[in-house]
């Protein structure tokens, strides 16, 4: 029932009081005052009601005594007032009983509608009452509180989880025995058979003597809380496991800078347990620094940490930390504060990495780098390093000293470092070829090798040999060009002097051989010629005699003919000596083998001239009838001419020999990258030469040998430079007389 508002209560009380007073006046009795008394009982506070009941009680007692003592002869008004006080007291008791019943109803309504299960028990522990929500949850119909009256299998055991029953039983017995409040958590079975976690709390109610009169308690469903706590514990466990598994030292300080947490790696590294009381190193920052940090670093670490804790700045420092084995290792530590929204620091989080191996590796790398640069600077060679596009990025001290300027001096000149270096240093006659070959290497990624003249700081051009090779990464991309430059000026000059000396020696040998051959020929031919001359004079004398002696002259002429034939035989033998016998000097040989043998024999001379010889032979080349010695002489002469041409040219220092099969013959090609042939029509003529000290007989003899085998020898120009000498030999070569 909803109580009327205060204004209406006042109005009703005034109206009831007015009506009662009117009734008293009309009846001339006090019973009309019962109306305002009833209004007071309805709207007065409990304290006022108690006061009124006490007043009516005392008044009634006094009136009753007076009536009892003076029963006879009392006036009617006194009896009226005694009856009035009795009625007022009865009305008060009636209203009190009604009020108590209303309080009980309200209390029951509150209990039944609380977001919790309620229960009450006797002082001996017997369940007196459970709320309807308990019965609804457990699925019991009606008021079946008897199921909970005893802690036996038929009661509590039916609803409490088996794993929790003994603990709940013991806790309840303990509370009944000691009087301490009952407080426990357990799983309770619902009507559908599922268990949910509940928090049960009960407190004793005591009488005026302090004895326990009963127990009242509640049960609150905490299943979601338990699930949340389990999830939180699992997250905390995973987080702690993650923190302990991280390959780093993780620690936490309170706002004052005292340690409150170290992960397992810190504990294992230090060899102590954070929970041990005998481990002050883990509980006091100053003790930790003094005990674990290297003495040379401890003071600085303490100062920086203290300053950061005071100022709130981040901490970052490298220091040495002692491990459980007593060995100090370098650590890189960082610490950051965690702040509230108002900026107040709540705690510090720190992270340390073991960088001892890293520092040792870096130191080893620095030492290796120092040794490497020392090696580079002390090598008897000039070293240069260039970017993938060829731009120089480093030059050794020896190269800088040779050139007479620093690499940075080339910057800002409007040209690249590479172009500036080549234009300023390479000889004008060599710079075009150097640039072309360098550009080709940069384009194709092939190694670079070349001899050229380089200007020294004093203006002198000296011969150098430059070689460059690309350095590639794992994917094969060029990341740098490494260049080495050797001063070979003395070697080149010595080779030139040696070549000139060899030329002079060859000419001397040729002259001596020619003189010896001439003397031998003169000796062989002189005798028959002298006999011819002598017999001719004798014949003349016999014919001019008077009379002429014809018979004698005839016999002398016969001797002249004999001696002339002898001279002819001498010349024929000499000619046969040069051409040799066709029948006895030739054999069927694979021409490719002859060419390969000559290339192997010439390899040493090619290496001395910094030139390579490439041989390309087809697989289907047939054998040829030839004189091995003569064909070797031809191939050797052509290769030697090519080597000498490359020395005078600006090619790529390579001789290419190719043997292939053509229709009816085998063709040999000897190519070079020299300056080429200016007079291809005259080069095979005897005594025609393009060399300063040549005799002009080599190619003439080669053509004679090839033609004597039934083949042909000629020369073709290469593009853009060089020449190719080609000769063919037929499969069935015959002697040419």
XYZ file of C-alpha atoms in Angstrom:
737
model
C 0.000 0.000 0.000
C 1.259 3.407 -0.939
C 1.396 5.959 1.901
C -0.306 9.352 1.304
C 1.860 12.405 0.915
C 2.783 14.476 4.023
C 0.315 17.320 3.238
C -2.547 14.838 3.045
C -1.447 13.187 6.303
C -1.586 16.527 8.129
C -5.007 17.272 6.704
C -6.361 13.863 7.739
C -4.913 14.214 11.250
C -6.485 17.674 11.664
C -9.816 16.435 10.307
C -9.815 13.385 12.644
C -8.876 15.578 15.610
C -11.680 18.034 14.807
C -14.221 15.235 14.453
C -13.142 13.658 17.762
C -13.350 16.960 19.645
C -16.799 17.531 18.167
C -17.865 14.053 19.302
C -16.549 14.747 22.822
C -18.521 17.970 23.003
C -21.681 16.411 21.725
C -21.473 13.300 23.955
C -19.782 14.963 26.873
C -17.468 11.942 27.046
C -13.696 11.591 26.213
C -14.270 8.782 23.735
C -14.329 11.182 20.803
C -10.600 11.804 21.438
C -9.892 8.262 20.226
C -10.101 9.647 16.664
C -7.035 11.944 16.982
C -5.255 9.196 18.981
C -5.798 6.800 16.085
C -4.497 9.469 13.678
C -1.364 9.792 15.807
C -0.822 6.023 15.686
C -1.204 6.073 11.918
C 1.130 8.909 11.064
C 3.516 9.318 13.994
C 7.009 7.872 13.973
C 7.829 4.673 15.757
C 9.464 6.583 18.594
C 6.339 8.740 19.103
C 4.134 5.638 18.970
C 6.222 3.969 21.666
C 5.995 7.114 23.772
C 2.204 7.254 23.353
C 1.836 3.580 24.251
C 3.873 4.183 27.395
C 1.754 7.221 28.328
C -1.516 5.344 27.736
C -0.207 2.441 29.745
C 0.742 4.561 32.760
C -2.522 6.517 32.475
C -4.570 3.336 32.284
C -2.711 1.816 35.236
C -3.346 4.930 37.322
C -7.016 5.036 36.328
C -7.446 1.329 37.116
C -5.912 1.776 40.577
C -8.161 4.718 41.301
C -11.247 2.809 40.132
C -10.218 -0.215 42.165
C -9.642 1.805 45.329
C -12.602 4.038 44.926
C -14.959 1.678 43.137
C -18.024 2.971 44.883
C -18.960 6.501 44.646
C -16.759 7.355 41.612
C -18.176 9.847 39.214
C -18.897 8.727 35.676
C -16.243 10.942 34.012
C -13.439 9.173 35.853
C -14.719 5.838 34.616
C -14.942 7.288 31.159
C -11.327 8.333 31.272
C -10.222 4.932 32.557
C -12.099 3.311 29.706
C -10.600 5.877 27.305
C -7.035 5.041 28.374
C -7.743 1.302 28.086
C -9.164 1.745 24.608
C -6.243 3.965 23.572
C -3.807 1.327 24.834
C -5.647 -1.401 22.905
C -5.676 0.692 19.775
C -1.904 1.192 20.146
C -1.273 -2.535 20.494
C -3.442 -3.226 17.472
C -1.515 -0.689 15.404
C 1.817 -2.091 16.699
C 0.856 -5.618 15.672
C -0.209 -4.355 12.282
C 3.044 -2.460 11.907
C 5.097 -5.540 12.781
C 3.197 -7.609 10.269
C 3.788 -4.947 7.618
C 7.493 -4.882 8.430
C 7.627 -8.659 8.088
C 5.866 -8.486 4.746
C 8.205 -5.769 3.532
C 11.225 -7.677 4.802
C 10.070 -10.832 3.051
C 9.441 -8.901 -0.134
C 12.900 -7.385 0.014
C 14.502 -10.763 0.709
C 12.608 -12.508 -2.089
C 13.508 -9.784 -4.572
C 17.171 -9.418 -3.656
C 19.656 -10.291 -6.492
C 20.916 -13.133 -4.315
C 19.777 -16.338 -2.664
C 19.027 -15.975 1.057
C 18.827 -18.499 3.822
C 18.493 -18.703 7.557
C 19.448 -21.390 10.029
C 19.018 -22.176 13.664
C 21.797 -21.868 16.180
C 22.454 -25.583 15.712
C 22.916 -25.211 11.985
C 19.545 -26.493 10.789
C 18.253 -24.642 7.761
C 15.050 -22.860 8.681
C 14.327 -21.003 5.515
C 15.622 -20.600 1.981
C 14.402 -18.024 -0.486
C 12.236 -19.002 -3.400
C 15.148 -18.199 -5.717
C 17.106 -21.069 -4.151
C 14.291 -23.500 -4.843
C 13.874 -22.107 -8.329
C 17.587 -22.430 -9.050
C 17.847 -26.000 -7.727
C 14.642 -26.994 -9.500
C 12.803 -28.041 -6.336
C 9.065 -27.382 -6.304
C 7.283 -26.031 -3.272
C 8.784 -25.261 0.062
C 11.172 -28.181 0.306
C 13.568 -26.680 2.771
C 13.796 -30.034 4.489
C 16.257 -31.041 1.784
C 18.706 -28.542 3.273
C 18.009 -29.133 6.947
C 20.865 -31.586 7.398
C 24.343 -31.712 5.987
C 23.949 -35.221 4.704
C 23.979 -36.844 1.254
C 20.261 -36.374 0.967
C 20.500 -32.632 1.508
C 23.464 -30.394 0.778
C 25.320 -33.185 -0.954
C 22.680 -33.159 -3.672
C 23.377 -29.591 -4.708
C 27.005 -28.906 -3.712
C 29.713 -30.104 -6.090
C 31.414 -33.287 -4.824
C 34.824 -31.634 -4.985
C 33.602 -28.778 -2.775
C 31.294 -30.593 -0.349
C 33.817 -31.595 2.333
C 35.399 -28.149 2.333
C 31.973 -26.465 2.702
C 30.945 -28.963 5.385
C 34.094 -28.375 7.425
C 33.837 -24.607 7.051
C 30.174 -24.638 8.216
C 30.966 -26.830 11.214
C 33.826 -24.546 12.107
C 31.538 -21.489 12.024
C 28.903 -23.246 14.132
C 31.543 -24.199 16.677
C 33.440 -20.915 16.879
C 30.775 -18.406 15.905
C 32.935 -16.836 13.223
C 31.059 -15.766 10.088
C 30.635 -18.420 7.456
C 32.404 -17.461 4.211
C 33.134 -19.820 1.346
C 32.944 -20.315 -2.396
C 31.545 -23.486 -3.928
C 29.821 -24.849 -6.976
C 26.066 -25.455 -6.692
C 24.073 -27.603 -9.052
C 21.173 -25.989 -10.870
C 17.947 -27.630 -11.925
C 19.387 -28.478 -15.369
C 22.294 -30.346 -13.802
C 24.959 -27.694 -14.446
C 27.114 -26.340 -11.657
C 27.725 -22.646 -11.102
C 30.022 -20.917 -8.659
C 28.411 -19.171 -5.673
C 29.804 -17.087 -2.850
C 28.001 -17.987 0.388
C 28.234 -15.724 3.411
C 26.459 -16.164 6.740
C 26.649 -14.239 9.987
C 25.252 -15.194 13.398
C 22.465 -13.251 15.151
C 22.811 -13.085 18.940
C 20.374 -12.515 21.813
C 20.798 -10.039 24.621
C 23.130 -12.451 26.402
C 25.396 -12.771 23.377
C 24.370 -16.311 22.606
C 23.871 -17.268 18.972
C 20.178 -17.321 18.262
C 20.418 -18.153 14.576
C 22.194 -17.620 11.283
C 21.315 -15.482 8.293
C 23.132 -15.659 5.011
C 23.185 -15.025 1.285
C 24.422 -16.867 -1.777
C 25.587 -14.749 -4.724
C 26.170 -16.171 -8.202
C 29.844 -15.526 -9.056
C 30.106 -17.823 -12.081
C 30.933 -14.942 -14.441
C 33.427 -13.601 -11.928
C 35.058 -17.024 -11.720
C 35.216 -17.296 -15.494
C 36.637 -13.793 -15.707
C 39.151 -14.609 -12.967
C 40.121 -17.835 -14.743
C 40.539 -15.962 -18.019
C 42.518 -13.283 -16.217
C 44.722 -15.894 -14.552
C 45.269 -17.562 -17.912
C 46.216 -14.247 -19.480
C 48.498 -13.503 -16.562
C 50.039 -16.951 -16.897
C 50.562 -16.490 -20.629
C 51.932 -13.004 -20.075
C 54.276 -14.229 -17.355
C 55.357 -17.114 -19.565
C 55.953 -14.691 -22.421
C 57.897 -12.343 -20.165
C 60.002 -15.243 -18.880
C 60.591 -16.620 -22.375
C 61.696 -13.330 -23.902
C 65.461 -13.316 -24.508
C 65.829 -10.239 -22.333
C 65.975 -9.182 -18.710
C 62.683 -7.564 -17.672
C 62.199 -5.832 -14.350
C 59.824 -3.456 -12.590
C 60.372 -0.790 -9.942
C 57.906 1.039 -7.741
C 57.647 4.844 -7.985
C 60.451 5.163 -5.424
C 62.759 3.048 -7.544
C 62.754 -0.146 -5.485
C 62.542 -3.488 -7.354
C 59.201 -5.281 -7.201
C 59.554 -7.758 -10.086
C 62.251 -9.585 -12.040
C 61.520 -12.088 -14.775
C 62.973 -15.589 -14.692
C 65.904 -14.747 -16.946
C 67.136 -12.142 -14.472
C 66.757 -14.570 -11.583
C 68.520 -17.363 -13.460
C 71.283 -15.026 -14.603
C 71.963 -13.727 -11.097
C 71.556 -17.162 -9.554
C 69.140 -16.072 -6.815
C 65.411 -16.399 -6.219
C 63.409 -13.214 -5.783
C 61.151 -14.806 -3.165
C 64.024 -15.863 -0.912
C 64.365 -13.659 2.184
C 68.126 -14.073 1.992
C 68.242 -12.325 -1.349
C 68.410 -8.600 -0.542
C 70.006 -8.095 -3.916
C 66.533 -8.486 -5.390
C 64.679 -6.162 -3.009
C 66.848 -3.053 -2.731
C 68.007 -1.125 -5.781
C 71.148 0.180 -4.091
C 72.069 -3.331 -2.939
C 71.370 -4.698 -6.399
C 73.661 -2.151 -8.044
C 76.384 -2.616 -5.461
C 76.257 -6.413 -5.682
C 75.565 -7.151 -9.345
C 76.865 -4.191 -11.378
C 80.550 -3.955 -12.234
C 82.425 -1.664 -9.813
C 83.597 0.544 -12.678
C 79.988 1.080 -13.794
C 78.083 0.990 -10.478
C 78.511 4.654 -9.525
C 77.439 5.925 -12.925
C 74.459 3.538 -13.052
C 73.313 4.603 -9.569
C 73.584 8.308 -10.426
C 71.694 7.997 -13.673
C 68.955 5.838 -12.168
C 68.517 8.204 -9.243
C 68.333 11.209 -11.535
C 65.747 9.494 -13.766
C 63.596 8.476 -10.787
C 63.644 12.059 -9.520
C 63.049 13.759 -12.876
C 60.881 11.083 -14.515
C 63.164 10.921 -17.560
C 63.861 7.720 -19.453
C 66.927 5.679 -18.544
C 69.300 4.227 -21.147
C 72.806 2.975 -20.475
C 75.286 0.204 -21.158
C 76.854 -1.499 -18.159
C 78.406 -4.779 -17.069
C 76.373 -7.179 -14.933
C 77.758 -10.085 -12.928
C 76.208 -13.487 -13.565
C 75.868 -16.491 -11.292
C 79.267 -17.727 -12.507
C 80.946 -14.488 -11.442
C 81.570 -13.354 -15.021
C 80.565 -9.819 -15.993
C 78.750 -9.373 -19.284
C 77.774 -6.179 -21.063
C 74.099 -5.212 -20.929
C 72.106 -2.524 -22.700
C 69.442 -1.322 -20.273
C 66.432 0.945 -20.780
C 63.739 2.047 -18.344
C 60.510 3.970 -18.942
C 57.931 5.270 -16.436
C 54.240 4.372 -16.507
C 52.092 7.352 -15.598
C 48.524 8.055 -14.581
C 46.414 10.524 -16.523
C 47.564 13.288 -14.219
C 51.210 12.469 -14.999
C 51.938 10.783 -11.698
C 54.388 7.879 -12.023
C 52.929 4.602 -10.787
C 55.824 2.293 -11.613
C 58.908 1.853 -13.783
C 59.425 -0.830 -16.417
C 62.927 -1.841 -17.434
C 64.394 -3.990 -20.192
C 67.993 -5.176 -20.531
C 69.625 -6.997 -23.437
C 72.776 -9.079 -23.196
C 75.031 -7.407 -25.768
C 78.315 -8.939 -24.641
C 78.568 -11.223 -27.682
C 77.494 -8.372 -29.942
C 80.171 -6.054 -28.573
C 82.779 -8.810 -28.849
C 81.730 -9.417 -32.451
C 81.806 -5.704 -33.216
C 85.250 -5.411 -31.678
C 86.435 -8.408 -33.702
C 84.967 -6.840 -36.843
C 86.675 -3.550 -36.091
C 89.966 -5.368 -35.573
C 89.502 -7.302 -38.804
C 88.590 -4.090 -40.591
C 91.679 -2.409 -39.179
C 93.871 -5.300 -40.302
C 92.178 -5.319 -43.700
C 92.724 -1.615 -44.253
C 96.266 -1.962 -43.005
C 96.750 -4.768 -45.518
C 95.210 -2.673 -48.288
C 97.380 0.319 -47.471
C 100.588 -1.731 -47.286
C 100.056 -3.812 -50.438
C 102.527 -2.946 -53.225
C 99.585 -1.994 -55.399
C 97.121 0.849 -55.824
C 93.576 -0.022 -54.669
C 90.353 1.628 -55.758
C 86.720 0.865 -54.854
C 83.789 2.031 -56.955
C 80.018 2.038 -56.713
C 77.946 -0.220 -59.016
C 77.813 2.633 -61.557
C 81.611 2.904 -61.556
C 81.911 6.057 -59.462
C 85.003 5.834 -57.189
C 84.209 5.824 -53.478
C 87.575 4.915 -51.978
C 91.232 5.088 -52.959
C 94.189 3.727 -51.070
C 96.870 6.076 -49.860
C 99.322 4.673 -52.425
C 96.938 5.537 -55.284
C 96.202 8.998 -53.889
C 99.917 9.649 -53.572
C 100.537 8.442 -57.141
C 97.824 10.705 -58.602
C 98.664 13.645 -56.374
C 95.103 14.627 -55.420
C 92.276 13.533 -53.145
C 89.090 11.922 -54.409
C 86.923 14.728 -52.995
C 88.709 17.274 -55.220
C 86.836 15.809 -58.215
C 83.452 16.816 -56.772
C 81.783 19.969 -57.988
C 83.568 20.040 -61.332
C 80.496 19.365 -63.442
C 81.582 15.825 -64.334
C 81.471 12.511 -62.536
C 84.382 11.262 -60.479
C 85.003 8.482 -63.011
C 85.137 10.800 -66.020
C 87.270 13.282 -64.119
C 89.747 10.569 -63.141
C 90.025 9.114 -66.653
C 90.276 12.481 -68.414
C 92.857 13.827 -65.985
C 94.990 10.720 -65.595
C 94.873 8.398 -68.604
C 97.148 9.118 -71.581
C 95.266 10.832 -74.442
C 96.151 7.955 -76.801
C 94.675 5.416 -74.376
C 91.695 7.212 -72.806
C 89.165 6.336 -75.545
C 89.904 2.623 -75.344
C 89.891 2.669 -71.536
C 86.499 4.404 -71.403
C 85.007 2.053 -73.975
C 86.181 -1.105 -72.222
C 85.253 0.244 -68.781
C 81.743 1.095 -70.026
C 81.407 -2.421 -71.465
C 82.357 -3.981 -68.124
C 79.880 -1.776 -66.247
C 77.158 -2.754 -68.719
C 77.815 -6.511 -68.773
C 79.291 -7.034 -65.295
C 82.338 -8.781 -66.758
C 85.778 -8.247 -65.190
C 87.936 -5.474 -66.595
C 91.633 -5.839 -67.460
C 93.754 -3.436 -69.454
C 97.206 -1.905 -69.786
C 97.474 1.819 -70.343
C 99.519 4.830 -69.397
C 98.574 6.802 -66.290
C 99.754 10.280 -65.384
C 101.719 10.511 -62.172
C 101.612 13.536 -59.862
C 104.842 14.865 -61.453
C 103.356 14.773 -64.968
C 105.134 11.597 -66.107
C 103.012 8.955 -67.803
C 103.762 5.481 -66.566
C 102.474 2.147 -67.803
C 99.996 0.523 -65.411
C 97.896 -2.620 -65.501
C 94.368 -2.086 -64.179
C 92.070 -4.951 -63.250
C 88.537 -4.626 -61.878
C 86.117 -7.283 -60.684
C 82.536 -6.906 -59.392
C 81.535 -7.833 -55.847
C 77.997 -9.246 -55.714
C 75.459 -9.847 -52.978
C 73.542 -13.083 -52.336
C 71.051 -12.223 -55.108
C 73.847 -11.705 -57.633
C 73.478 -7.935 -57.864
C 76.674 -5.889 -58.090
C 77.227 -3.870 -54.932
C 80.774 -2.659 -55.576
C 83.656 -2.790 -58.026
C 87.081 -3.591 -56.587
C 89.964 -2.270 -58.652
C 93.697 -2.934 -58.428
C 96.243 -0.899 -60.352
C 99.860 -2.072 -60.715
C 102.737 0.135 -61.834
C 104.352 -1.977 -64.595
C 106.298 0.797 -66.269
C 109.617 -0.867 -65.493
C 108.309 -4.215 -66.673
C 106.952 -2.747 -69.918
C 110.222 -0.965 -70.604
C 112.165 -4.133 -69.825
C 109.898 -6.140 -72.128
C 110.360 -3.551 -74.856
C 114.105 -3.690 -74.435
C 113.926 -7.486 -74.419
C 111.792 -7.457 -77.558
C 114.247 -5.160 -79.313
C 117.136 -7.327 -78.188
C 115.329 -10.436 -79.397
C 114.681 -8.698 -82.715
C 118.327 -7.748 -83.052
C 119.358 -11.272 -82.123
C 116.887 -12.723 -84.607
C 118.187 -10.465 -87.351
C 121.736 -11.378 -86.445
C 120.829 -15.055 -86.526
C 119.051 -14.558 -89.818
C 122.060 -12.721 -91.211
C 124.419 -15.380 -89.936
C 122.227 -18.144 -91.286
C 121.909 -16.326 -94.593
C 125.659 -15.803 -94.728
C 126.286 -19.436 -93.928
C 123.690 -20.501 -96.474
C 125.179 -18.136 -99.037
C 128.663 -19.475 -98.387
C 127.411 -23.043 -98.684
C 125.570 -22.274 -101.906
C 128.579 -20.385 -103.267
C 130.837 -23.260 -102.355
C 128.565 -25.834 -103.958
C 127.954 -23.796 -107.115
C 131.429 -22.283 -107.379
C 133.197 -25.510 -108.338
C 131.032 -26.436 -111.330
C 130.892 -22.795 -112.402
C 134.675 -22.454 -112.140
C 135.044 -25.613 -114.216
C 132.618 -24.208 -116.772
C 134.641 -20.972 -116.958
C 137.971 -22.803 -117.280
C 136.653 -25.186 -119.911
C 135.080 -22.254 -121.757
C 138.473 -20.514 -121.939
C 140.077 -23.789 -123.125
C 137.372 -24.244 -125.725
C 137.996 -20.698 -126.893
C 141.696 -21.338 -127.222
C 141.168 -24.580 -129.169
C 138.728 -22.898 -131.487
C 140.994 -19.870 -132.096
C 144.053 -22.033 -132.789
C 145.351 -22.209 -136.305
C 144.172 -24.559 -137.409
C 141.262 -24.947 -134.892
C 141.311 -28.134 -132.910
C 137.700 -29.088 -133.284
C 138.091 -32.432 -131.553
C 139.620 -30.884 -128.492
C 137.017 -28.123 -128.465
C 134.235 -30.722 -128.689
C 135.582 -32.640 -125.717
C 135.888 -29.352 -123.746
C 132.278 -28.449 -124.596
C 131.185 -31.838 -123.252
C 132.946 -31.060 -119.964
C 131.254 -27.622 -119.898
C 127.851 -29.285 -120.269
C 128.696 -31.755 -117.513
C 129.776 -29.021 -115.108
C 126.691 -26.906 -115.913
C 124.454 -29.880 -115.135
C 126.323 -30.303 -111.880
C 125.556 -26.700 -110.948
C 121.922 -27.273 -111.846
C 121.865 -30.329 -109.604
C 123.230 -28.248 -106.724
C 120.480 -25.651 -107.183
C 117.864 -28.417 -107.377
C 119.082 -29.963 -104.147
C 118.938 -26.586 -102.418
C 115.382 -26.046 -103.686
C 114.403 -29.491 -102.496
C 115.941 -28.685 -99.123
C 113.486 -25.800 -98.669
C 110.423 -27.553 -100.066
C 111.296 -31.014 -98.735
C 110.001 -34.211 -100.211
C 106.263 -34.563 -100.638
C 106.281 -38.315 -100.466
C 108.314 -38.706 -97.292
C 107.409 -35.542 -95.208
C 103.613 -35.716 -94.945
C 101.181 -37.820 -92.948
C 97.437 -37.799 -92.280
C 96.885 -35.713 -89.129
C 93.964 -33.923 -87.465
C 94.711 -30.267 -88.144
C 92.950 -29.196 -84.936
C 95.539 -31.106 -82.879
C 98.360 -29.259 -84.631
C 96.740 -25.886 -83.933
C 96.129 -26.808 -80.276
C 99.742 -27.933 -79.839
C 101.041 -24.652 -81.240
C 98.696 -22.655 -78.978
C 99.992 -24.596 -75.968
C 103.571 -23.902 -77.040
C 102.804 -20.185 -77.473
C 100.926 -19.907 -74.158
C 104.033 -18.916 -72.210
C 104.838 -16.053 -74.558
C 101.180 -14.959 -74.516
C 101.196 -14.843 -70.708
C 104.324 -12.715 -70.737
C 102.506 -10.327 -73.075
C 99.380 -10.324 -70.788
C 97.335 -11.914 -73.558
C 95.135 -14.983 -73.634
C 94.729 -17.463 -76.508
C 91.219 -18.809 -77.106
C 90.796 -21.970 -79.206
C 87.498 -22.954 -80.843
C 87.429 -26.301 -82.680
C 84.436 -27.837 -84.459
C 83.708 -31.451 -83.587
C 83.467 -32.744 -87.180
C 86.893 -31.649 -88.480
C 88.386 -34.448 -90.704
C 92.115 -35.359 -90.806
C 94.369 -33.784 -93.443
C 97.586 -34.971 -95.159
C 100.193 -32.422 -94.099
C 103.730 -31.844 -92.947
C 103.403 -31.294 -89.198
C 106.592 -29.199 -88.886
C 105.724 -26.875 -91.751
C 102.102 -26.326 -90.636
C 103.283 -25.728 -87.063
C 105.659 -23.100 -88.505
C 102.731 -21.420 -90.315
C 100.430 -21.361 -87.256
C 103.258 -20.230 -84.964
C 104.178 -17.385 -87.313
C 100.566 -16.174 -87.561
C 100.027 -16.275 -83.770
C 103.318 -14.456 -83.128
C 102.332 -11.747 -85.610
C 98.996 -11.402 -83.768
C 100.726 -11.016 -80.378
C 103.002 -8.312 -81.796
C 99.993 -6.549 -83.358
C 98.108 -6.501 -80.035
C 101.129 -4.886 -78.353
C 100.817 -2.042 -80.863
C 97.020 -1.831 -80.718
C 94.346 -1.220 -78.073
C 92.295 -4.408 -78.240
C 91.161 -6.727 -75.492
C 94.452 -8.718 -75.339
C 93.126 -11.938 -76.859
C 94.130 -14.171 -79.797
C 91.331 -16.350 -81.147
C 92.145 -19.516 -83.109
C 89.270 -21.319 -84.799
C 89.336 -24.592 -86.764
C 86.248 -25.532 -88.747
C 85.207 -27.686 -91.621
C 84.171 -26.188 -94.962
C 83.294 -27.799 -98.253
C 86.212 -29.986 -99.356
C 88.727 -28.469 -96.924
C 89.601 -27.558 -93.329
C 89.832 -23.832 -92.541
C 91.980 -22.243 -89.816
C 91.336 -18.649 -88.667
C 93.802 -16.676 -86.497
C 92.244 -13.380 -85.283
C 93.702 -10.504 -83.281
C 92.549 -7.068 -82.122
C 95.574 -5.122 -83.269
C 95.621 -2.102 -85.566
C 94.797 -4.214 -88.626
C 96.527 -4.632 -92.023
C 96.994 -1.568 -94.217
C 98.165 -3.377 -97.418
C 96.558 -6.839 -97.540
C 97.569 -7.290 -101.205
C 101.303 -6.756 -100.594
C 101.725 -8.313 -97.179
C 102.568 -11.764 -98.611
C 105.239 -10.422 -100.989
C 108.847 -11.317 -100.112
C 110.778 -8.583 -98.302
C 107.615 -6.522 -97.595
C 107.175 -5.787 -93.906
C 105.220 -3.425 -91.591
C 107.631 -3.935 -88.709
C 110.474 -1.605 -87.960
C 113.016 -4.433 -87.912
C 111.215 -7.099 -89.989
C 112.716 -8.877 -93.022
C 109.424 -9.498 -94.832
C 109.952 -13.223 -95.403
C 107.690 -14.847 -92.764
C 104.298 -14.501 -94.478
C 105.842 -15.220 -97.887
C 107.242 -18.493 -96.586
C 103.872 -19.278 -94.880
C 102.001 -18.770 -98.154
C 104.533 -20.963 -99.994
C 104.105 -23.755 -97.419
C 100.274 -23.556 -97.540
C 100.222 -23.493 -101.329
C 102.634 -26.446 -101.435
C 99.916 -28.348 -99.492
C 97.313 -27.378 -102.090
C 95.728 -24.734 -99.872
C 95.335 -20.967 -99.806
C 96.377 -18.215 -97.336
C 94.818 -14.753 -97.169
C 93.960 -11.967 -94.699
C 90.724 -10.113 -93.859
C 90.127 -6.956 -91.836
C 88.085 -7.111 -88.625
C 85.554 -4.521 -87.484
C 86.242 -2.204 -85.812
C 89.903 -3.193 -85.609
C 92.239 -6.134 -86.005
C 92.838 -8.709 -88.706
C 92.090 -12.385 -89.346
C 94.565 -14.608 -91.232
C 92.832 -17.556 -92.877
C 94.291 -20.596 -94.595
C 92.675 -23.744 -95.914
C 94.028 -27.238 -96.531
C 92.154 -29.731 -98.711
C 91.163 -33.117 -97.320
C 93.303 -34.941 -99.942
C 96.256 -32.571 -100.177
C 98.942 -33.508 -102.739
C 102.474 -32.182 -103.135
C 102.917 -29.192 -105.379
C 106.206 -29.178 -107.266
